[in-house]
Amino acid sequence: QIINQIEDVVASTPILQKACIIESGDQTVTAYVVGVDFPVYSEIYASTFVAETGEISLSSDAGVVLGKRVSDPYQNGTLVADVGDTLEIIWTNTTVRPAENVTYSVAVGAVLGEVGGLSIVSPSDSAVYIPIEQAQSFFGTEECDRIIVKIASDDTQTIDKISDAIEEAFGDQVSVSSSTAILSTI
């Protein structure tokens, strides 16, 4: 809410992400499970967070959305999971002793079209997306890993102004990275 009030910010959304085991029938894959606010994430990534099959529901009790490589990890049509299948998502909670596995059963609502490339925060072929409310409950936390911010302009002055405003609002609680800074580093 604080970030959304900054001038030239179009939208922002938290991301909650953990490595998990995905089981479907007798098949198992490892993937990042990413909790996002589906309506806002769909707005920010309107060209890549798009279902190839099924439908991305914008409700908080939506089914999961699979990246293309989670659904078809061998890229040969041998599907691990498809729309309508039920998945078991298993996360190992290491914050308790002894560590315990937590399981979340959910239906697949959609499979994304192939995005390609390496993703740091944008939609990925190798991720499973769940509504942020479900992620908070499943992972037992409201702390987010990242906040994605869409801004009105990609000029350096606007990026710097918004980055400074975010750092000023949150102090040392955050580290701000822009796509242009990451690209420059690469």
XYZ file of C-alpha atoms in Angstrom:
186
model
C 0.000 0.000 0.000
C 2.880 2.369 0.777
C 4.579 1.641 -2.547
C 1.331 2.041 -4.503
C 1.048 5.616 -3.167
C 4.398 6.669 -4.670
C 4.065 8.908 -7.721
C 4.498 7.079 -11.068
C 3.920 3.625 -9.528
C 1.273 1.835 -11.606
C 1.012 -1.318 -9.462
C 2.974 -3.386 -6.973
C 2.558 -6.874 -5.592
C 4.338 -9.085 -3.068
C 5.910 -12.397 -4.031
C 6.281 -15.309 -1.603
C 8.448 -18.123 -2.967
C 9.722 -21.489 -1.662
C 11.293 -24.573 -3.233
C 8.873 -27.509 -3.075
C 8.315 -31.031 -4.311
C 5.399 -31.408 -6.725
C 3.750 -34.834 -6.940
C 1.199 -35.830 -9.533
C 0.254 -39.486 -9.664
C 3.547 -41.385 -9.641
C 5.614 -38.460 -10.983
C 7.645 -36.014 -8.921
C 9.361 -32.746 -9.861
C 11.043 -30.000 -7.863
C 9.873 -26.447 -8.524
C 9.551 -23.067 -6.912
C 6.052 -22.444 -5.651
C 5.348 -18.740 -6.008
C 2.546 -16.991 -4.158
C 1.261 -13.984 -6.093
C -1.803 -11.769 -6.170
C -3.235 -13.197 -9.413
C -5.170 -10.057 -10.492
C -2.206 -7.690 -10.003
C 0.400 -10.158 -11.298
C -1.762 -10.690 -14.397
C -1.876 -6.924 -14.911
C 1.888 -6.467 -14.503
C 2.777 -9.447 -16.710
C -0.125 -9.242 -19.167
C 1.950 -10.654 -22.038
C 3.591 -13.605 -20.212
C 1.283 -14.681 -17.360
C -1.120 -16.094 -19.927
C -2.710 -19.539 -19.952
C -1.984 -21.802 -22.894
C -4.525 -24.293 -21.533
C -7.135 -23.820 -18.832
C -7.947 -20.499 -17.271
C -6.161 -18.328 -14.723
C -8.804 -17.617 -12.104
C -8.450 -14.287 -10.345
C -10.115 -15.472 -7.113
C -8.196 -16.161 -3.906
C -9.190 -19.850 -4.020
C -7.978 -20.373 -7.590
C -6.300 -23.548 -8.740
C -2.561 -23.500 -9.323
C -0.987 -22.212 -12.514
C 1.896 -24.302 -13.831
C 4.856 -23.082 -15.813
C 5.267 -25.002 -19.078
C 8.324 -26.987 -17.868
C 6.575 -28.090 -14.691
C 3.734 -29.515 -16.761
C 6.018 -30.971 -19.462
C 9.528 -31.170 -17.919
C 10.979 -33.363 -20.666
C 9.563 -31.135 -23.429
C 8.321 -34.164 -25.315
C 4.610 -34.180 -24.525
C 4.980 -36.514 -21.509
C 2.989 -34.446 -19.044
C 3.552 -34.559 -15.298
C 0.320 -32.625 -14.766
C -2.333 -30.903 -16.825
C -5.452 -28.806 -16.264
C -7.859 -30.566 -13.899
C -5.217 -32.838 -12.335
C -4.712 -32.737 -8.574
C -1.209 -32.017 -7.295
C 0.386 -32.565 -3.933
C 2.748 -29.708 -3.120
C 5.189 -30.655 -0.382
C 7.235 -28.055 1.470
C 9.769 -28.866 4.168
C 9.320 -26.450 7.067
C 12.782 -26.121 8.591
C 11.752 -23.411 11.061
C 10.472 -26.099 13.451
C 12.434 -28.901 15.107
C 12.330 -31.536 13.912
C 11.724 -30.268 10.377
C 8.349 -31.324 9.025
C 6.815 -31.766 5.608
C 3.669 -29.759 4.962
C 1.378 -30.869 2.124
C -1.057 -28.811 0.084
C -3.442 -30.580 -2.333
C -4.775 -28.476 -5.171
C -6.159 -28.773 -8.682
C -4.355 -27.382 -11.711
C -6.338 -24.475 -13.127
C -4.028 -23.483 -15.980
C -0.717 -24.118 -17.705
C 1.197 -21.106 -18.986
C 2.434 -20.852 -22.525
C 6.211 -21.161 -22.838
C 7.889 -17.995 -21.570
C 11.523 -18.938 -22.263
C 14.608 -17.211 -20.915
C 15.814 -16.789 -17.358
C 13.381 -15.288 -14.905
C 14.360 -13.482 -11.736
C 10.888 -12.246 -10.803
C 8.703 -12.512 -13.890
C 6.715 -15.591 -14.930
C 8.844 -18.694 -15.359
C 8.470 -21.986 -17.195
C 9.784 -23.740 -14.068
C 7.452 -22.362 -11.384
C 4.074 -23.173 -9.865
C 1.874 -20.180 -9.031
C -0.643 -20.116 -6.190
C -2.734 -17.238 -4.822
C -0.783 -15.196 -2.262
C -3.353 -15.914 0.469
C -2.864 -19.663 -0.038
C 0.927 -19.238 0.032
C 0.765 -17.297 3.310
C -1.332 -20.040 4.891
C 0.688 -22.926 3.415
C 4.095 -21.468 4.297
C 2.901 -20.025 7.629
C 4.202 -16.518 7.015
C 3.128 -13.109 5.803
C 6.697 -12.036 5.014
C 7.292 -11.670 1.318
C 10.503 -12.421 -0.550
C 10.110 -9.660 -3.112
C 7.797 -6.878 -4.129
C 7.416 -6.291 -7.851
C 6.741 -2.715 -8.885
C 5.408 -1.628 -12.272
C 6.148 2.004 -13.035
C 4.702 4.508 -15.495
C 7.945 5.102 -17.403
C 11.200 3.222 -17.975
C 13.409 6.307 -18.118
C 16.376 6.369 -15.718
C 15.151 9.450 -13.849
C 11.781 7.837 -12.995
C 13.435 4.555 -11.982
C 15.906 6.361 -9.711
C 13.184 8.568 -8.191
C 10.953 5.597 -7.351
C 13.880 3.505 -6.070
C 14.888 6.364 -3.751
C 11.296 6.811 -2.536
C 10.994 3.103 -1.701
C 14.331 3.091 0.150
C 13.287 6.219 2.060
C 9.933 4.671 3.016
C 11.429 1.382 4.263
C 15.014 2.234 5.294
C 17.315 -0.776 5.662
C 14.384 -3.200 5.565
C 14.600 -3.414 1.767
C 17.054 -3.592 -1.078
C 15.820 -2.073 -4.340
C 16.928 -3.521 -7.682
C 15.690 -2.361 -11.053
C 15.515 -4.486 -14.188
C 17.858 -2.041 -15.894
C 20.418 -2.349 -13.075
C 20.242 -6.152 -13.220
C 20.583 -6.127 -17.012
C 23.566 -3.768 -16.744
C 25.243 -6.102 -14.238
C 24.680 -9.128 -16.471
